[in-house]
Amino acid sequence: MEKRLSEITSEMFQCSNCFESFQLHSHLLKHICPGKLKHIIACQHCGKTFTRQSSLVDHIRLHSGVKPFSCGYCGRAFAKKYNLCVHMMRHKGEKPFNC
């Protein structure tokens, strides 16, 4: 039988198989797939879930406003190194994406 996710309210998540409710989406995911999702990490600010610690660290910077990566040309700062790299390509006249 397929288990589906359904949101009860903005703060509660319910298993549509057994109707047990959880405050965090990550707890519902662990309930549905207990063996597969052992390493899910949830953001303490918003509950968004991640499978890698580095992704959670990047995400938390968005909440805190910390922007440790700054442009050497114009001084603009970014929370993620990738965004700085894309920004730097524009300074150099390079297109960040190929069509």
mmCIF file of C-alpha atoms in Angstrom:
data_model
loop_
_atom_site.group_PDB
_atom_site.id
_atom_site.type_symbol
_atom_site.label_atom_id
_atom_site.label_comp_id
_atom_site.label_asym_id
_atom_site.label_seq_id
_atom_site.Cartn_x
_atom_site.Cartn_y
_atom_site.Cartn_z
ATOM 1 C CA MET A 1 0.000 0.000 0.000
ATOM 2 C CA GLU A 2 1.354 3.428 -0.923
ATOM 3 C CA LYS A 3 1.767 5.875 1.945
ATOM 4 C CA ARG A 4 1.030 9.490 1.110
ATOM 5 C CA LEU A 5 1.851 12.739 2.860
ATOM 6 C CA SER A 6 -0.857 15.207 3.665
ATOM 7 C CA GLU A 7 -0.549 18.446 5.551
ATOM 8 C CA ILE A 8 -3.156 18.990 8.285
ATOM 9 C CA THR A 9 -2.220 22.557 9.166
ATOM 10 C CA SER A 10 0.810 24.714 8.603
ATOM 11 C CA GLU A 11 2.297 23.128 11.738
ATOM 12 C CA MET A 12 1.140 19.491 11.617
ATOM 13 C CA PHE A 13 1.774 16.711 9.101
ATOM 14 C CA GLN A 14 -0.307 13.547 8.980
ATOM 15 C CA CYS A 15 0.423 10.071 7.655
ATOM 16 C CA SER A 16 -2.438 9.214 5.320
ATOM 17 C CA ASN A 17 -1.934 5.508 6.042
ATOM 18 C CA CYS A 18 -2.351 5.465 9.845
ATOM 19 C CA PHE A 19 -3.349 9.134 10.448
ATOM 20 C CA GLU A 20 -0.637 9.710 13.054
ATOM 21 C CA SER A 21 0.323 13.407 13.188
ATOM 22 C CA PHE A 22 3.760 15.027 13.445
ATOM 23 C CA GLN A 23 4.903 18.597 14.059
ATOM 24 C CA LEU A 24 7.902 18.289 11.732
ATOM 25 C CA HIS A 25 7.885 17.043 8.155
ATOM 26 C CA SER A 26 11.156 15.200 8.855
ATOM 27 C CA HIS A 27 9.463 13.161 11.593
ATOM 28 C CA LEU A 28 6.714 12.144 9.183
ATOM 29 C CA LEU A 29 9.314 11.075 6.615
ATOM 30 C CA LYS A 30 11.129 8.981 9.231
ATOM 31 C CA HIS A 31 7.782 7.411 10.185
ATOM 32 C CA ILE A 32 6.982 6.480 6.578
ATOM 33 C CA CYS A 33 10.458 5.166 5.657
ATOM 34 C CA PRO A 34 12.227 4.377 8.927
ATOM 35 C CA GLY A 35 15.070 2.359 7.386
ATOM 36 C CA LYS A 36 15.797 4.624 4.434
ATOM 37 C CA LEU A 37 15.759 8.049 6.056
ATOM 38 C CA LYS A 38 17.957 7.660 9.128
ATOM 39 C CA HIS A 39 20.125 10.649 8.287
ATOM 40 C CA ILE A 40 17.551 13.371 7.710
ATOM 41 C CA ILE A 41 18.443 16.652 9.407
ATOM 42 C CA ALA A 42 15.800 19.323 9.963
ATOM 43 C CA CYS A 43 16.276 23.077 10.165
ATOM 44 C CA GLN A 44 15.405 24.255 13.671
ATOM 45 C CA HIS A 45 14.009 27.512 12.268
ATOM 46 C CA CYS A 46 11.557 26.267 9.634
ATOM 47 C CA GLY A 47 11.584 22.447 9.655
ATOM 48 C CA LYS A 48 12.920 22.076 6.091
ATOM 49 C CA THR A 49 14.790 18.784 5.812
ATOM 50 C CA PHE A 50 18.188 17.902 4.365
ATOM 51 C CA THR A 51 20.210 14.740 3.884
ATOM 52 C CA ARG A 52 23.591 16.528 3.998
ATOM 53 C CA GLN A 53 24.921 18.641 6.866
ATOM 54 C CA SER A 54 26.556 21.062 4.413
ATOM 55 C CA SER A 55 23.188 21.767 2.785
ATOM 56 C CA LEU A 56 21.678 22.532 6.189
ATOM 57 C CA VAL A 57 24.557 24.918 7.001
ATOM 58 C CA ASP A 58 23.987 26.774 3.701
ATOM 59 C CA HIS A 59 20.262 26.947 4.441
ATOM 60 C CA ILE A 60 20.730 28.294 7.988
ATOM 61 C CA ARG A 61 22.756 31.182 6.566
ATOM 62 C CA LEU A 62 19.569 32.306 4.808
ATOM 63 C CA HIS A 63 17.799 32.588 8.178
ATOM 64 C CA SER A 64 20.697 34.313 9.934
ATOM 65 C CA GLY A 65 21.584 36.682 7.110
ATOM 66 C CA VAL A 66 25.266 35.679 7.249
ATOM 67 C CA LYS A 67 26.938 36.166 3.863
ATOM 68 C CA PRO A 68 30.566 35.017 4.115
ATOM 69 C CA PHE A 69 31.338 35.019 0.369
ATOM 70 C CA SER A 70 32.030 38.478 -1.060
ATOM 71 C CA CYS A 71 32.904 39.695 -4.544
ATOM 72 C CA GLY A 72 36.405 41.102 -4.949
ATOM 73 C CA TYR A 73 35.212 43.493 -7.676
ATOM 74 C CA CYS A 74 32.104 45.119 -6.238
ATOM 75 C CA GLY A 75 31.896 43.883 -2.641
ATOM 76 C CA ARG A 76 28.484 42.238 -2.988
ATOM 77 C CA ALA A 77 28.133 39.373 -0.488
ATOM 78 C CA PHE A 78 26.463 35.978 -0.822
ATOM 79 C CA ALA A 79 25.335 33.237 1.552
ATOM 80 C CA LYS A 80 26.369 30.482 -0.892
ATOM 81 C CA LYS A 81 29.711 30.107 -2.654
ATOM 82 C CA TYR A 82 27.945 28.925 -5.823
ATOM 83 C CA ASN A 83 26.052 32.221 -6.077
ATOM 84 C CA LEU A 84 29.332 34.142 -5.799
ATOM 85 C CA CYS A 85 30.830 32.030 -8.607
ATOM 86 C CA VAL A 86 27.870 32.793 -10.895
ATOM 87 C CA HIS A 87 28.139 36.485 -9.983
ATOM 88 C CA MET A 88 31.883 36.541 -10.762
ATOM 89 C CA MET A 89 31.230 35.061 -14.209
ATOM 90 C CA ARG A 90 29.074 38.069 -15.007
ATOM 91 C CA HIS A 91 31.929 40.430 -14.088
ATOM 92 C CA LYS A 92 34.145 38.513 -16.497
ATOM 93 C CA GLY A 93 31.546 38.662 -19.280
ATOM 94 C CA GLU A 94 30.959 34.905 -19.192
ATOM 95 C CA LYS A 95 27.511 33.356 -19.385
ATOM 96 C CA PRO A 96 26.828 31.287 -16.283
ATOM 97 C CA PHE A 97 24.566 28.843 -18.132
ATOM 98 C CA ASN A 98 24.607 27.267 -21.591
ATOM 99 C CA CYS A 99 21.405 27.117 -23.620
#
